Amino acid sequence: MAKKTAVIDLGSNSVRMVVFEKTSRYGFFICSEHKKKVRLGENAYNNNKILQEEAMLKAEKALTYFKEKALKEKCRKIIAVGTSALRDAPNAKDFIARIAKNVGLNIKCINGKTESFLGGLAALNLLSDIQNATTIDIGGGSTELCLIKEGKIVDCISLDLGTVRLKEIFYDTKKFNALDQFIQEALKQVPKHFQNENIIAIGGSLRALSNSIMKKNSYPLKMIHNFSYSFEKEKNHIEKIQNAKNLNDFNIKKDRFDTIKEGCVIFLALAKNLKAKNIITSAVGVREGVFLSNLFQKYTKIKNETTDFSKFNAKFPPNFNPSLKSIQDRFSIDYNDKSAYFANKLFDTLLPIHKINLAFKKDLINAAKLSHIGERINFYFANEHSAYIALNSLHFGFSHKEILLISTILKANGKKINPFAIENIKDLLPNNHILAWLNFILALSKKLAKDTDENLDFTLENHTLYIYSTKKQIYFSKEEIKKISKPKLIILAFNQQN
C-alpha cells in the first residue's frame, strides 16, 4: 500500500478528503483533512433524483482542487467514493465519466450496505473496545446502520433518511405533516435485532450535536472521538436544538445551521426506535473505512443481498494500536528500552499490596512505551513533552479516560501529583491510590531502564521490594530513585544475585 493515501468521500452534502500516512505495516496517522460543501444532491430530490448541472459543476471544481492538494502532499494513491446522491441519480454514470475525463479521478459508487459496513469497520477498529453496538451514520441523502456483536459486524442496512433529502422534500416545502409518516415508514425497515443500548454516532450532524453537549457540560477535553454521553440525559438538549429559533445559543457551527434540525429529527427517531442508552461519538466513518479496507486488503463491495459478513470482517492484530505504533515510528523510539518490560514485571510483583485492577496494567505499559518520546523534542521537560504528545496523538483505540491517565502519569514523572493540577479532569481519572501507584511504577521502571538493559528480577517480602541483578558490577542511580514519590508502606532494596 502507498505510504500516503488520499480518500475522497463524495457525499450528498459535502465532499471530504482525508490524507493518511503509513509509518509501518499497520501504523498510520492522519496528515490532513479537507472539506468543501458542494451539496451534490441539491435540487435532485425534487427532480426525480437527477443531479443538477450547478451541483455537478461545484463537485467537479472541488474534486479538481482535492486532486491538486493530494498530489502536492505526494499521495501515491487517491481513492474516491460516491454515496447516496450518486447511487440514486439516473445520470450518475454520466457524471462519473465527466469526472474521469475532466479531473482524472475514477469515482467508485458504493451501495448502501457497503457504505454502512465501511462506517462500522472504522468504528470497530478505531474506537475504544467496541464489542456490542449499532452505528448510526446520518448523511445528506441517507442514514446507515451497522450492527456489531461480540466485536464483529453482523448486519448492515441503509435508509433513505438524509438531512438534505428531508430539507428539500419536507422543510423547504413546509410539508411537516408528511414528515413524521415518512420517518415512520423508514423505521419499519429496521429489523428488531438492530436494537442496542450502545449507539455509535457517525457523521457531521451527530458530531455537531456531541460538540454542543461537550461545551454545554464544560467537558475538559476537546477531543470528540470517543466522547460518550447518556441519551436520556441529553435528549432534552437535542430536542431544544431541533426546535430552536436561534442556533447560536447551542454552539452549532454556522455551516450546519441549514441541516442540523433535520439531523436531530432523524437521530431522535432512530435512537428511540433502537432503545438507545449510551451514545459513543465517532470522528471516523466511510473515509477511514475505505482506508482500512485497503490496509487490511479486504474486498468490501458488498452486495445488497449479503447476509454473511464474516468474510469481510477485519481487525488489527491482538494488542496492537495504530496510533501508539505511529508515534513510536515517527519518534524513532528505541524498542530495546526496558521501561515497558520492567513496568509489566513490577505491576505483577507489587500486586499483593497495590491491589489495582489488572485493566490498569495496559495503561501503565502503554505509558511506559511512550515515556521517552519527549526526549526526541528536548531533554529538558521531556516528561511534559511526552504527556502532551500522548494527550493529543493517541487518537485511535483509546478511551478519554485512558488517554488522560497515560498523559497524567507521564507528566508526573515520579513526582507527587498535585490535586489542583488535575482538578478539571479528576472525574475522568481513577482514584488517588491508583494514580500514586502507577506513577511510582512508571517512574521506577524508567530509572531502572536507564541504568541497565538486563532482565532484572523483583520480589516482594514484607512490603520491601527487592531488585536483583545478575551482573556483579551494575550501577543503580539510587539517589535518583530516592526522589520518586513512593506510596506508603513500600521499601526498596537492591541486591546482586550470585
Short mmCIF file of N, CA, C and O in Angstrom, two decimals, residues 232-314:
data_model
loop_
_atom_site.label_atom_id
_atom_site.label_comp_id
_atom_site.label_asym_id
_atom_site.label_seq_id
_atom_site.Cartn_x
_atom_site.Cartn_y
_atom_site.Cartn_z
N GLU A 232 -30.59 9.57 27.54
CA GLU A 232 -31.71 10.05 28.36
C GLU A 232 -31.40 11.43 28.95
O GLU A 232 -32.27 12.31 28.99
N LYS A 233 -30.15 11.64 29.38
CA LYS A 233 -29.78 12.92 30.00
C LYS A 233 -29.71 14.05 28.98
O LYS A 233 -29.98 15.22 29.31
N GLU A 234 -29.34 13.74 27.75
CA GLU A 234 -29.12 14.78 26.75
C GLU A 234 -30.23 14.89 25.70
O GLU A 234 -30.18 15.75 24.84
N LYS A 235 -31.23 14.03 25.81
CA LYS A 235 -32.33 14.04 24.84
C LYS A 235 -33.03 15.39 24.81
O LYS A 235 -33.35 15.92 23.73
N ASN A 236 -33.25 15.98 25.96
CA ASN A 236 -33.93 17.28 26.03
C ASN A 236 -33.12 18.37 25.33
O ASN A 236 -33.68 19.24 24.65
N HIS A 237 -31.80 18.31 25.47
CA HIS A 237 -30.92 19.30 24.82
C HIS A 237 -31.01 19.17 23.29
O HIS A 237 -31.08 20.18 22.58
N ILE A 238 -31.04 17.93 22.81
CA ILE A 238 -31.14 17.70 21.36
C ILE A 238 -32.49 18.18 20.83
O ILE A 238 -32.58 18.76 19.75
N GLU A 239 -33.54 17.97 21.62
CA GLU A 239 -34.88 18.43 21.23
C GLU A 239 -34.93 19.96 21.18
O GLU A 239 -35.59 20.54 20.31
N LYS A 240 -34.20 20.60 22.10
CA LYS A 240 -34.15 22.08 22.09
C LYS A 240 -33.48 22.59 20.82
O LYS A 240 -33.90 23.59 20.24
N ILE A 241 -32.43 21.90 20.38
CA ILE A 241 -31.74 22.28 19.13
C ILE A 241 -32.69 22.10 17.95
O ILE A 241 -32.76 22.95 17.05
N GLN A 242 -33.45 21.01 17.96
CA GLN A 242 -34.39 20.72 16.88
C GLN A 242 -35.44 21.84 16.74
O GLN A 242 -35.84 22.18 15.62
N ASN A 243 -35.84 22.41 17.87
CA ASN A 243 -36.92 23.41 17.86
C ASN A 243 -36.41 24.84 18.03
O ASN A 243 -37.22 25.77 18.12
N ALA A 244 -35.09 25.01 18.05
CA ALA A 244 -34.52 26.33 18.33
C ALA A 244 -34.76 27.33 17.21
O ALA A 244 -34.72 26.99 16.03
N LYS A 245 -34.98 28.59 17.60
CA LYS A 245 -35.07 29.68 16.63
C LYS A 245 -33.69 30.29 16.38
O LYS A 245 -33.42 30.79 15.30
N ASN A 246 -32.85 30.25 17.43
CA ASN A 246 -31.50 30.81 17.31
C ASN A 246 -30.48 29.73 17.67
O ASN A 246 -30.26 29.42 18.83
N LEU A 247 -29.82 29.17 16.67
CA LEU A 247 -28.86 28.08 16.90
C LEU A 247 -27.54 28.56 17.45
O LEU A 247 -26.72 27.76 17.90
N ASN A 248 -27.32 29.88 17.46
CA ASN A 248 -26.10 30.43 18.04
C ASN A 248 -26.00 30.13 19.53
O ASN A 248 -24.90 30.12 20.10
N ASP A 249 -27.13 29.88 20.16
CA ASP A 249 -27.15 29.61 21.60
C ASP A 249 -26.68 28.19 21.94
O ASP A 249 -26.54 27.85 23.12
N PHE A 250 -26.44 27.36 20.91
CA PHE A 250 -26.13 25.95 21.16
C PHE A 250 -24.74 25.51 20.65
O PHE A 250 -24.47 24.33 20.56
N ASN A 251 -23.89 26.49 20.35
CA ASN A 251 -22.53 26.18 19.89
C ASN A 251 -22.54 25.26 18.65
O ASN A 251 -21.75 24.31 18.56
N ILE A 252 -23.46 25.56 17.74
CA ILE A 252 -23.51 24.84 16.47
C ILE A 252 -22.82 25.71 15.41
O ILE A 252 -23.10 26.91 15.31
N LYS A 253 -21.91 25.12 14.65
CA LYS A 253 -21.23 25.87 13.60
C LYS A 253 -22.22 26.31 12.52
O LYS A 253 -23.16 25.59 12.20
N LYS A 254 -21.97 27.48 11.96
CA LYS A 254 -22.92 28.06 11.00
C LYS A 254 -23.13 27.20 9.76
O LYS A 254 -24.21 27.21 9.17
N ASP A 255 -22.11 26.45 9.36
CA ASP A 255 -22.28 25.63 8.15
C ASP A 255 -23.19 24.44 8.40
O ASP A 255 -23.50 23.69 7.47
N ARG A 256 -23.63 24.25 9.66
CA ARG A 256 -24.58 23.18 10.00
C ARG A 256 -25.99 23.71 10.23
O ARG A 256 -26.92 22.93 10.43
N PHE A 257 -26.17 25.01 10.23
CA PHE A 257 -27.46 25.60 10.56
C PHE A 257 -28.59 25.08 9.67
O PHE A 257 -29.70 24.85 10.14
N ASP A 258 -28.30 24.90 8.38
CA ASP A 258 -29.39 24.60 7.45
C ASP A 258 -29.84 23.14 7.48
O ASP A 258 -30.90 22.81 6.93
N THR A 259 -29.06 22.25 8.12
CA THR A 259 -29.47 20.83 8.13
C THR A 259 -29.44 20.18 9.51
O THR A 259 -29.79 19.02 9.64
N ILE A 260 -29.03 20.91 10.55
CA ILE A 260 -28.89 20.28 11.87
C ILE A 260 -30.25 19.86 12.45
O ILE A 260 -30.35 18.83 13.14
N LYS A 261 -31.28 20.60 12.17
CA LYS A 261 -32.61 20.24 12.71
C LYS A 261 -33.10 18.93 12.08
O LYS A 261 -33.70 18.09 12.76
N GLU A 262 -32.85 18.78 10.78
CA GLU A 262 -33.21 17.52 10.12
C GLU A 262 -32.41 16.36 10.73
O GLU A 262 -32.94 15.26 10.91
N GLY A 263 -31.14 16.64 11.05
CA GLY A 263 -30.31 15.62 11.70
C GLY A 263 -30.86 15.22 13.05
O GLY A 263 -30.85 14.03 13.41
N CYS A 264 -31.35 16.20 13.80
CA CYS A 264 -31.95 15.93 15.12
C CYS A 264 -33.19 15.05 14.98
O CYS A 264 -33.39 14.11 15.76
N VAL A 265 -34.02 15.36 14.01
CA VAL A 265 -35.26 14.60 13.79
C VAL A 265 -34.93 13.13 13.51
O VAL A 265 -35.53 12.22 14.09
N ILE A 266 -33.98 12.90 12.61
CA ILE A 266 -33.60 11.52 12.25
C ILE A 266 -33.00 10.81 13.45
O ILE A 266 -33.35 9.66 13.75
N PHE A 267 -32.08 11.47 14.14
CA PHE A 267 -31.38 10.84 15.25
C PHE A 267 -32.32 10.50 16.40
O PHE A 267 -32.27 9.39 16.96
N LEU A 268 -33.17 11.43 16.77
CA LEU A 268 -34.10 11.18 17.88
C LEU A 268 -35.03 10.01 17.56
O LEU A 268 -35.31 9.17 18.42
N ALA A 269 -35.52 9.96 16.33
CA ALA A 269 -36.42 8.87 15.94
C ALA A 269 -35.71 7.52 15.98
O ALA A 269 -36.24 6.53 16.49
N LEU A 270 -34.49 7.47 15.45
CA LEU A 270 -33.74 6.21 15.41
C LEU A 270 -33.29 5.79 16.81
O LEU A 270 -33.37 4.61 17.15
N ALA A 271 -32.79 6.73 17.59
CA ALA A 271 -32.32 6.40 18.94
C ALA A 271 -33.45 5.82 19.79
O ALA A 271 -33.25 4.85 20.54
N LYS A 272 -34.63 6.40 19.66
CA LYS A 272 -35.80 5.88 20.39
C LYS A 272 -36.17 4.50 19.88
O LYS A 272 -36.44 3.58 20.66
N ASN A 273 -36.18 4.33 18.56
CA ASN A 273 -36.54 3.05 17.95
C ASN A 273 -35.56 1.94 18.34
O ASN A 273 -35.96 0.79 18.53
N LEU A 274 -34.29 2.29 18.48
CA LEU A 274 -33.25 1.30 18.80
C LEU A 274 -33.06 1.10 20.29
O LEU A 274 -32.22 0.31 20.71
N LYS A 275 -33.83 1.85 21.11
CA LYS A 275 -33.76 1.77 22.58
C LYS A 275 -32.36 2.14 23.08
O LYS A 275 -31.75 1.46 23.91
N ALA A 276 -31.86 3.24 22.58
CA ALA A 276 -30.51 3.70 22.91
C ALA A 276 -30.40 4.18 24.36
O ALA A 276 -31.34 4.77 24.90
N LYS A 277 -29.27 3.90 24.96
CA LYS A 277 -28.96 4.40 26.30
C LYS A 277 -27.65 5.20 26.31
O LYS A 277 -27.57 6.28 26.84
N ASN A 278 -26.63 4.63 25.71
CA ASN A 278 -25.31 5.24 25.72
C ASN A 278 -24.90 5.60 24.29
O ASN A 278 -24.91 4.74 23.42
N ILE A 279 -24.54 6.87 24.07
CA ILE A 279 -24.14 7.34 22.74
C ILE A 279 -22.62 7.53 22.73
O ILE A 279 -22.07 8.28 23.55
N ILE A 280 -21.95 6.89 21.79
CA ILE A 280 -20.50 6.99 21.64
C ILE A 280 -20.22 7.71 20.33
O ILE A 280 -20.65 7.28 19.26
N THR A 281 -19.51 8.82 20.40
CA THR A 281 -19.25 9.63 19.22
C THR A 281 -18.04 9.10 18.45
O THR A 281 -16.98 8.86 19.04
N SER A 282 -18.20 8.95 17.16
CA SER A 282 -17.09 8.52 16.30
C SER A 282 -16.72 9.64 15.34
O SER A 282 -17.58 10.15 14.62
N ALA A 283 -15.44 10.02 15.34
CA ALA A 283 -14.96 11.01 14.38
C ALA A 283 -14.53 10.35 13.08
O ALA A 283 -14.08 11.02 12.16
N VAL A 284 -14.64 9.02 13.04
CA VAL A 284 -14.26 8.28 11.83
C VAL A 284 -15.52 7.70 11.18
O VAL A 284 -16.53 7.51 11.83
N GLY A 285 -15.40 7.43 9.87
CA GLY A 285 -16.54 6.90 9.14
C GLY A 285 -16.13 6.24 7.85
O GLY A 285 -15.15 5.49 7.81
N VAL A 286 -16.84 6.56 6.78
CA VAL A 286 -16.62 5.91 5.49
C VAL A 286 -15.19 6.07 5.00
O VAL A 286 -14.57 5.12 4.52
N ARG A 287 -14.63 7.28 5.13
CA ARG A 287 -13.27 7.53 4.61
C ARG A 287 -12.25 6.63 5.29
O ARG A 287 -11.40 6.01 4.64
N GLU A 288 -12.34 6.56 6.62
CA GLU A 288 -11.42 5.70 7.35
C GLU A 288 -11.69 4.22 7.06
O GLU A 288 -10.76 3.41 7.01
N GLY A 289 -12.97 3.89 6.82
CA GLY A 289 -13.31 2.52 6.46
C GLY A 289 -12.71 2.12 5.13
O GLY A 289 -12.22 1.00 4.95
N VAL A 290 -12.72 3.05 4.15
CA VAL A 290 -12.10 2.79 2.85
C VAL A 290 -10.60 2.56 3.02
O VAL A 290 -10.02 1.63 2.45
N PHE A 291 -9.97 3.41 3.83
CA PHE A 291 -8.52 3.27 4.05
C PHE A 291 -8.20 1.94 4.72
O PHE A 291 -7.27 1.23 4.30
N LEU A 292 -8.97 1.57 5.74
CA LEU A 292 -8.72 0.32 6.45
C LEU A 292 -8.96 -0.89 5.56
O LEU A 292 -8.22 -1.89 5.65
N SER A 293 -9.97 -0.83 4.70
CA SER A 293 -10.24 -1.96 3.81
C SER A 293 -9.06 -2.19 2.87
O SER A 293 -8.76 -3.32 2.50
N ASN A 294 -8.38 -1.10 2.51
CA ASN A 294 -7.17 -1.21 1.69
C ASN A 294 -5.99 -1.68 2.53
O ASN A 294 -5.18 -2.48 2.08
N LEU A 295 -5.92 -1.18 3.74
CA LEU A 295 -4.84 -1.56 4.65
C LEU A 295 -4.90 -3.06 4.96
O LEU A 295 -3.88 -3.76 4.95
N PHE A 296 -6.11 -3.54 5.21
CA PHE A 296 -6.30 -4.96 5.51
C PHE A 296 -6.40 -5.81 4.25
O PHE A 296 -6.48 -7.03 4.32
N GLN A 297 -6.48 -5.11 3.08
CA GLN A 297 -6.61 -5.78 1.79
C GLN A 297 -7.85 -6.68 1.76
O GLN A 297 -7.82 -7.83 1.34
N LYS A 298 -8.95 -6.09 2.24
CA LYS A 298 -10.23 -6.78 2.25
C LYS A 298 -11.15 -6.19 1.19
O LYS A 298 -11.31 -4.97 1.11
N TYR A 299 -11.76 -7.03 0.41
CA TYR A 299 -12.72 -6.58 -0.61
C TYR A 299 -14.02 -6.21 0.07
O TYR A 299 -14.60 -7.01 0.81
N THR A 300 -14.50 -4.97 -0.15
CA THR A 300 -15.69 -4.52 0.57
C THR A 300 -16.83 -4.07 -0.34
O THR A 300 -17.64 -3.26 0.04
N LYS A 301 -16.87 -4.57 -1.55
CA LYS A 301 -18.02 -4.29 -2.41
C LYS A 301 -19.11 -5.29 -2.06
O LYS A 301 -19.20 -6.40 -2.61
N ILE A 302 -19.92 -4.92 -1.10
CA ILE A 302 -20.91 -5.84 -0.54
C ILE A 302 -22.21 -5.78 -1.33
O ILE A 302 -22.76 -4.70 -1.59
N LYS A 303 -22.68 -6.92 -1.73
CA LYS A 303 -23.93 -6.99 -2.47
C LYS A 303 -25.11 -6.72 -1.52
O LYS A 303 -25.06 -7.07 -0.34
N ASN A 304 -26.15 -6.15 -2.07
CA ASN A 304 -27.30 -5.78 -1.24
C ASN A 304 -27.99 -6.98 -0.60
O ASN A 304 -28.62 -6.86 0.44
N GLU A 305 -27.84 -8.16 -1.21
CA GLU A 305 -28.48 -9.35 -0.63
C GLU A 305 -27.58 -10.06 0.38
O GLU A 305 -27.95 -11.10 0.93
N THR A 306 -26.39 -9.50 0.63
CA THR A 306 -25.44 -10.14 1.55
C THR A 306 -26.02 -10.26 2.95
O THR A 306 -26.58 -9.32 3.50
N THR A 307 -25.90 -11.45 3.53
CA THR A 307 -26.31 -11.67 4.93
C THR A 307 -25.15 -12.18 5.76
O THR A 307 -25.18 -12.10 6.98
N ASP A 308 -24.11 -12.72 5.12
CA ASP A 308 -22.95 -13.23 5.83
C ASP A 308 -21.78 -12.26 5.67
O ASP A 308 -21.19 -12.15 4.60
N PHE A 309 -21.45 -11.55 6.76
CA PHE A 309 -20.39 -10.55 6.70
C PHE A 309 -19.06 -11.08 7.23
O PHE A 309 -18.09 -10.33 7.32
N SER A 310 -18.99 -12.36 7.57
CA SER A 310 -17.80 -12.92 8.21
C SER A 310 -16.55 -12.76 7.34
O SER A 310 -15.46 -12.49 7.85
N LYS A 311 -16.70 -12.90 6.02
CA LYS A 311 -15.52 -12.83 5.15
C LYS A 311 -15.02 -11.40 4.96
O LYS A 311 -13.92 -11.17 4.47
N PHE A 312 -15.84 -10.41 5.35
CA PHE A 312 -15.44 -9.01 5.20
C PHE A 312 -14.81 -8.44 6.47
O PHE A 312 -14.13 -7.43 6.42
N ASN A 313 -15.09 -9.05 7.64
CA ASN A 313 -14.58 -8.53 8.91
C ASN A 313 -13.07 -8.59 8.93
O ASN A 313 -12.46 -9.57 8.52
N ALA A 314 -12.46 -7.54 9.42
CA ALA A 314 -11.00 -7.48 9.55
C ALA A 314 -10.66 -6.57 10.72
O ALA A 314 -11.30 -5.53 10.92
#
